[in-house]
Amino acid sequence: MKKITLLLILALHVVLGKAQSVEARIDSIEMLMGEQVHVTLTVTAPDGAQIVFPKYQRTQQLVPGVEFLEAQQPEPNVQVLTLTSFDENLYYLPPFPVLVNGDTVKSKSLALKVIGIEVDTTHYEKFYGPKDVQDNPFLWSEWAPLFWLSVLLLVLMALGYYLYLRLRDNKPIITYVRVVKKLLPHQKAMKEIEQIKAEKMVTSENQKEYYTKLTDTIRRYIEERYGFSAMEMTSSEIIDRLTQQGDQKALDELRGLFQTADLVKFAKYSTMLNENDMNLVNAVEFINSTKAENLPTEEVLRPQLSEEDLRSQKTRRLLKIVIGLIAVACLLLLAYVAYGTWQLMI
């Protein structure tokens, strides 16, 4: 019974040993001094096994004369070690230890032969000492892009300066916005009526001129007060627009004024002096009964620019934009040319 148990333990050990193994393979067993070789470690283990490859520091000597350079792990169970040597000799590389699930599994040992380079020391005159620093030859292919970019930079600078002169000669148009006191519509109308009185047009024989000025004054007042084009409307159209807004008595008096004015202007009707006075009073009464005193008393006057001035302003804005873009392009080109020249000079 004990012998059977021992055999089972030995068999299990053999199976587990085969299940966990490390294969070490070198790509070349010979190399010249200073060359590099690669050692590939491949671990065979069950799926999910925890594998920890050996870690070395750069230039660490695995054995005296063989240095470690770097390690790569293309797959979880594969590691590639890069080694080099500068001494001619035959080296023995000991087994590489790998931890598999906490157990240390070692690979087989490897051999590496480093071959030296034969140097003929009997003819030392063939060997030359270090040479002085030499200037690099001038290559147009290297400098051509920087040269043409420099030419482009000069052209852009000349264009920018020319546009600046154009901008300087094209004087800016300075406009001022004025705020002036504004007469209210009824104040303007009363001022014009006072002017009619001062000119004694009521007693003038030219009744057509009198009624034309009087009705024009009323039309302008209505246009500013109510906001419709009374100057371009007939008398009946004006009355119809005011019917729903004004006092009926004032409209009747205004209607009589317009009718008399139309007869005088178009039918050569002659009025009496008292009729002229009455129509003047009716105009004043209409203005006083419909005036609005809560309107703004200040007016902002903005200058009206001509088409030539507008074109001049547009040209100045365009020149400023183009000059700004040229300036940015020149700065970028200058920085690039300076950096490229520095790179070629070092």
mmCIF file of N, CA and C in Angstrom, residues 8 12 24 37 54 84 100 118-119 139-140 160 171 193 221 239 256 261 270 275 280 307 315 324-325 332:
data_model
loop_
_atom_site.group_PDB
_atom_site.id
_atom_site.type_symbol
_atom_site.label_atom_id
_atom_site.label_comp_id
_atom_site.label_asym_id
_atom_site.label_seq_id
_atom_site.Cartn_x
_atom_site.Cartn_y
_atom_site.Cartn_z
ATOM 1 N N LEU A 8 1.973 6.975 -6.809
ATOM 2 C CA LEU A 8 0.981 8.000 -7.207
ATOM 3 C C LEU A 8 1.542 9.404 -7.016
ATOM 4 N N LEU A 12 2.078 12.103 -9.937
ATOM 5 C CA LEU A 12 1.465 13.444 -9.874
ATOM 6 C C LEU A 12 2.528 14.535 -9.994
ATOM 7 N N ALA A 24 13.700 28.172 -22.683
ATOM 8 C CA ALA A 24 14.587 29.285 -23.010
ATOM 9 C C ALA A 24 15.208 29.019 -24.364
ATOM 10 N N VAL A 37 21.802 39.910 -28.913
ATOM 11 C CA VAL A 37 21.067 38.654 -29.109
ATOM 12 C C VAL A 37 19.799 38.707 -28.275
ATOM 13 N N PRO A 54 11.572 37.025 -14.474
ATOM 14 C CA PRO A 54 12.678 37.678 -13.746
ATOM 15 C C PRO A 54 12.852 39.119 -14.234
ATOM 16 N N THR A 84 23.760 41.799 -24.615
ATOM 17 C CA THR A 84 24.925 42.195 -25.404
ATOM 18 C C THR A 84 26.187 41.888 -24.614
ATOM 19 N N VAL A 100 5.733 30.627 -11.142
ATOM 20 C CA VAL A 100 4.450 30.184 -11.685
ATOM 21 C C VAL A 100 3.589 29.740 -10.517
ATOM 22 N N GLU A 118 39.267 40.971 -35.297
ATOM 23 C CA GLU A 118 40.712 40.964 -35.423
ATOM 24 C C GLU A 118 41.214 42.322 -35.876
ATOM 25 N N VAL A 119 42.241 42.823 -35.234
ATOM 26 C CA VAL A 119 42.835 44.119 -35.550
ATOM 27 C C VAL A 119 44.307 43.889 -35.860
ATOM 28 N N LEU A 139 23.693 72.673 -48.881
ATOM 29 C CA LEU A 139 22.755 71.961 -49.738
ATOM 30 C C LEU A 139 21.589 72.891 -50.050
ATOM 31 N N TRP A 140 21.429 73.224 -51.321
ATOM 32 C CA TRP A 140 20.345 74.128 -51.718
ATOM 33 C C TRP A 140 18.973 73.525 -51.412
ATOM 34 N N GLY A 160 1.693 94.876 -47.128
ATOM 35 C CA GLY A 160 1.105 95.443 -45.916
ATOM 36 C C GLY A 160 1.431 96.914 -45.754
ATOM 37 N N LYS A 171 -8.696 109.218 -45.298
ATOM 38 C CA LYS A 171 -9.021 109.780 -43.995
ATOM 39 C C LYS A 171 -10.338 109.227 -43.471
ATOM 40 N N ILE A 193 -48.401 129.781 -37.344
ATOM 41 C CA ILE A 193 -49.598 130.641 -37.372
ATOM 42 C C ILE A 193 -49.235 132.053 -36.931
ATOM 43 N N TYR A 221 -49.072 119.652 -38.882
ATOM 44 C CA TYR A 221 -49.390 119.370 -37.480
ATOM 45 C C TYR A 221 -50.054 118.007 -37.347
ATOM 46 N N ILE A 239 -60.090 114.149 -42.982
ATOM 47 C CA ILE A 239 -61.241 114.185 -42.074
ATOM 48 C C ILE A 239 -61.675 112.777 -41.719
ATOM 49 N N GLY A 256 -64.864 122.726 -42.259
ATOM 50 C CA GLY A 256 -65.227 124.004 -42.889
ATOM 51 C C GLY A 256 -63.993 124.751 -43.379
ATOM 52 N N ALA A 261 -60.793 126.484 -48.008
ATOM 53 C CA ALA A 261 -59.480 126.528 -48.645
ATOM 54 C C ALA A 261 -59.514 125.892 -50.032
ATOM 55 N N SER A 270 -63.821 133.858 -53.452
ATOM 56 C CA SER A 270 -63.365 135.011 -52.681
ATOM 57 C C SER A 270 -64.065 135.027 -51.333
ATOM 58 N N GLU A 275 -64.417 136.001 -42.489
ATOM 59 C CA GLU A 275 -64.347 134.559 -42.735
ATOM 60 C C GLU A 275 -62.907 134.084 -42.622
ATOM 61 N N LEU A 280 -58.908 131.182 -39.256
ATOM 62 C CA LEU A 280 -57.668 131.196 -38.484
ATOM 63 C C LEU A 280 -57.917 130.783 -37.041
ATOM 64 N N GLU A 307 -23.295 108.140 -50.457
ATOM 65 C CA GLU A 307 -22.841 106.839 -50.940
ATOM 66 C C GLU A 307 -21.311 106.786 -51.003
ATOM 67 N N THR A 315 -14.313 100.647 -47.357
ATOM 68 C CA THR A 315 -12.939 100.417 -47.802
ATOM 69 C C THR A 315 -11.972 100.430 -46.629
ATOM 70 N N GLY A 324 -4.439 93.384 -40.912
ATOM 71 C CA GLY A 324 -4.312 92.518 -39.741
ATOM 72 C C GLY A 324 -3.951 91.092 -40.114
ATOM 73 N N LEU A 325 -4.608 90.541 -41.161
ATOM 74 C CA LEU A 325 -4.286 89.184 -41.599
ATOM 75 C C LEU A 325 -2.847 89.090 -42.113
ATOM 76 N N LEU A 332 3.978 84.685 -38.322
ATOM 77 C CA LEU A 332 4.119 83.228 -38.382
ATOM 78 C C LEU A 332 5.270 82.825 -39.313
#
